[in-house]
Amino acid sequence: MRTIIVLIGLSFCLAASAQTNVSVKGIVRDTGGQAGLHNAVIYLKHPARSTLIVYTRSDSTGQFEIKNLPADTLVMVVTYPGYVDWIDSIV
């Protein structure tokens, strides 16, 4: 089974209403060849309830971005056919 790596950048943006919104962007790549994996599924869920917050797919180069997330601890899951799922908490 091959594995994937996810390079994530977190950016925090202050909204006018003083609430904090978070954006997550990154690149999904093959650990062996470092090729970007297109159409990988990236989703975020609440850690305690396991409820889906949002999901997206990576573009043709493996890049993705999710905007306007709550400033909270979430679980990120990245899946791609033929690869081991990548699961980690993000704050």
XYZ file of N, CA and C in Angstrom:
273
model
N 0.834 -1.168 0.000
C 0.000 0.000 0.000
C 0.887 1.242 0.000
N 0.644 2.134 -0.889
C 1.417 3.366 -0.951
C 0.871 4.368 0.058
N 1.673 5.339 0.389
C 1.229 6.357 1.343
C 1.274 7.736 0.706
N 0.509 8.635 1.285
C 0.480 10.002 0.799
C 0.985 10.927 1.890
N 1.499 12.062 1.469
C 1.864 13.095 2.421
C 1.045 14.327 2.095
N 0.788 15.091 3.105
C 0.012 16.309 2.933
C 0.815 17.447 3.518
N 1.085 18.446 2.718
C 1.755 19.647 3.182
C 0.677 20.682 3.415
N 0.555 21.112 4.658
C -0.552 21.982 5.022
C -0.036 23.329 5.496
N -0.705 24.358 5.041
C -0.460 25.690 5.563
C -1.737 26.209 6.184
N -1.653 26.680 7.404
C -2.814 27.249 8.069
C -2.668 28.764 8.069
N -3.713 29.425 7.669
C -3.671 30.885 7.722
C -4.876 31.378 8.490
N -4.640 32.332 9.356
C -5.689 32.878 10.194
C -6.031 34.265 9.706
N -7.312 34.502 9.487
C -7.784 35.788 9.002
C -8.781 36.339 10.005
N -8.583 37.588 10.440
C -9.525 38.203 11.354
C -10.648 38.844 10.569
N -11.863 38.478 10.917
C -13.039 39.057 10.269
C -13.395 40.362 10.958
N -14.202 41.162 10.277
C -14.594 42.459 10.820
C -15.392 42.318 12.107
N -16.083 41.219 12.297
C -16.901 41.028 13.491
C -16.104 40.483 14.666
N -14.791 40.459 14.573
C -13.874 40.001 15.615
C -13.912 38.489 15.814
N -14.545 37.759 14.937
C -14.484 36.312 14.986
C -13.282 35.862 14.173
N -12.695 34.763 14.566
C -11.536 34.266 13.844
C -11.975 33.175 12.879
N -11.630 33.348 11.617
C -11.877 32.334 10.595
C -10.541 31.755 10.173
N -10.542 30.503 9.870
C -9.318 29.801 9.520
C -9.428 29.272 8.101
N -8.328 29.334 7.371
C -8.228 28.727 6.047
C -7.150 27.653 6.095
N -7.391 26.559 5.418
C -6.415 25.482 5.327
C -6.130 25.256 3.856
N -4.848 25.239 3.495
C -4.484 24.905 2.123
C -3.261 24.015 2.151
N -3.114 23.225 1.110
C -1.992 22.311 1.074
C -1.889 21.595 -0.247
N -0.979 20.638 -0.282
C -0.736 19.832 -1.480
C -0.723 18.367 -1.063
N -1.449 17.541 -1.786
C -1.465 16.100 -1.541
C -0.488 15.476 -2.532
N 0.518 14.771 -1.984
C 1.566 14.189 -2.837
C 1.824 12.736 -2.492
N 2.329 12.012 -3.483
C 2.810 10.644 -3.317
C 4.155 10.712 -2.593
N 4.352 9.867 -1.574
C 5.620 9.909 -0.847
C 6.798 9.429 -1.686
N 6.548 8.546 -2.630
C 7.643 8.021 -3.446
C 8.103 8.981 -4.520
N 7.221 9.295 -5.436
C 7.585 10.126 -6.569
C 7.343 11.599 -6.370
N 6.720 11.972 -5.247
C 6.404 13.363 -4.949
C 5.457 13.990 -5.969
N 4.732 13.160 -6.704
C 3.775 13.676 -7.681
C 2.513 14.133 -6.954
N 1.950 15.246 -7.417
C 0.687 15.720 -6.869
C -0.439 14.770 -7.246
N -1.308 14.469 -6.288
C -2.403 13.534 -6.528
C -3.686 14.324 -6.777
N -4.191 14.261 -8.009
C -5.398 15.011 -8.358
C -6.659 14.270 -7.905
N -7.665 15.029 -7.561
C -8.958 14.512 -7.105
C -8.903 13.712 -5.807
N -7.884 13.941 -4.978
C -7.879 13.341 -3.644
C -9.007 13.991 -2.847
N -9.634 13.233 -1.974
C -10.710 13.759 -1.136
C -10.110 14.228 0.183
N -10.397 15.467 0.529
C -9.939 16.057 1.785
C -11.179 16.460 2.556
N -11.329 15.961 3.774
C -12.474 16.406 4.567
C -12.074 16.664 6.005
N -12.836 17.560 6.630
C -12.632 17.928 8.018
C -13.858 17.539 8.808
N -13.631 16.964 9.987
C -14.750 16.565 10.831
C -14.479 16.981 12.275
N -15.542 17.067 13.052
C -15.438 17.400 14.462
C -14.895 16.176 15.199
N -13.879 16.336 16.054
C -13.247 15.168 16.666
C -14.137 14.382 17.627
N -14.964 15.055 18.408
C -15.785 14.349 19.397
C -17.034 13.725 18.777
N -17.682 14.459 17.900
C -18.946 13.989 17.317
C -18.766 13.268 15.984
N -17.604 13.400 15.384
C -17.317 12.837 14.052
C -18.271 13.340 12.981
N -18.815 14.532 13.164
C -19.692 15.111 12.151
C -18.861 15.836 11.101
N -19.266 15.685 9.863
C -18.578 16.312 8.746
C -18.744 17.828 8.808
N -17.641 18.554 8.724
C -17.665 20.019 8.685
C -17.677 20.484 7.229
N -16.726 19.993 6.436
C -16.610 20.381 5.030
C -15.715 19.375 4.309
N -15.884 19.285 2.996
C -14.975 18.453 2.215
C -14.685 19.142 0.881
N -13.583 18.736 0.268
C -13.214 19.234 -1.049
C -12.365 18.171 -1.735
N -11.967 18.464 -2.959
C -11.052 17.599 -3.709
C -9.846 18.421 -4.152
N -8.729 17.758 -4.296
C -7.529 18.446 -4.781
C -7.647 18.688 -6.284
N -6.936 19.711 -6.758
C -6.974 20.029 -8.184
C -6.006 19.132 -8.958
N -5.766 19.457 -10.201
C -4.937 18.613 -11.074
C -3.477 18.519 -10.631
N -3.017 19.442 -9.781
C -1.641 19.405 -9.274
C -1.572 18.921 -7.828
N -2.708 18.526 -7.257
C -2.744 18.045 -5.882
C -3.017 19.127 -4.848
N -3.212 20.372 -5.292
C -3.428 21.470 -4.350
C -4.896 21.578 -3.956
N -5.114 22.075 -2.724
C -6.475 22.294 -2.243
C -6.481 23.484 -1.289
N -7.666 24.055 -1.088
C -7.847 25.127 -0.111
C -9.273 25.069 0.418
N -9.394 25.203 1.730
C -10.690 25.255 2.393
C -10.713 26.538 3.211
N -11.710 27.384 2.973
C -11.782 28.688 3.635
C -12.929 28.747 4.629
N -12.871 29.770 5.485
C -13.939 30.102 6.432
C -14.288 28.961 7.381
N -13.269 28.369 7.971
C -13.477 27.322 8.961
C -13.550 27.920 10.355
N -14.256 27.278 11.274
C -14.253 27.762 12.647
C -12.870 27.548 13.268
N -12.467 28.457 14.141
C -11.178 28.325 14.827
C -11.349 27.312 15.952
N -11.174 26.054 15.622
C -11.408 24.962 16.548
C -10.499 23.804 16.154
N -10.344 22.840 17.033
C -9.593 21.644 16.691
C -10.477 20.748 15.828
N -9.953 20.358 14.679
C -10.681 19.508 13.741
C -9.805 18.327 13.351
N -10.430 17.296 12.822
C -9.699 16.145 12.296
C -9.725 16.237 10.781
N -8.547 16.181 10.164
C -8.447 16.200 8.710
C -8.173 14.786 8.218
N -8.920 14.385 7.195
C -8.735 13.075 6.583
C -8.514 13.293 5.086
N -7.475 12.645 4.554
C -7.186 12.703 3.121
C -7.216 11.278 2.595
N -8.029 11.062 1.554
C -8.133 9.726 0.969
C -7.855 9.787 -0.532
N -7.297 8.700 -1.036
C -7.014 8.573 -2.469
C -6.981 7.080 -2.788
N -7.637 6.643 -3.864
C -7.672 5.203 -4.191
C -6.273 4.599 -4.303
N -6.071 3.463 -3.659
C -4.788 2.767 -3.719
C -3.763 3.250 -2.720
N -4.120 4.233 -1.894
C -3.204 4.794 -0.904
C -3.795 4.652 0.495
N -2.921 4.657 1.487
C -3.351 4.643 2.878
C -3.923 6.018 3.217
N -5.044 6.047 3.951
C -5.622 7.336 4.365
C -4.674 8.070 5.302
N -4.669 9.404 5.188
C -3.890 10.267 6.074
C -4.883 10.930 7.010
N -4.681 10.778 8.319
C -5.583 11.328 9.319
C -4.759 12.046 10.369
N -5.138 13.289 10.682
C -4.416 14.054 11.697
C -5.311 15.158 12.237
N -5.018 15.601 13.441
C -5.745 16.736 14.032
C -5.084 18.027 13.612
N -5.899 19.038 13.369
C -5.372 20.364 13.097
C -6.022 21.320 14.091
N -5.265 22.312 14.488
C -5.754 23.284 15.475
C -5.871 24.639 14.824
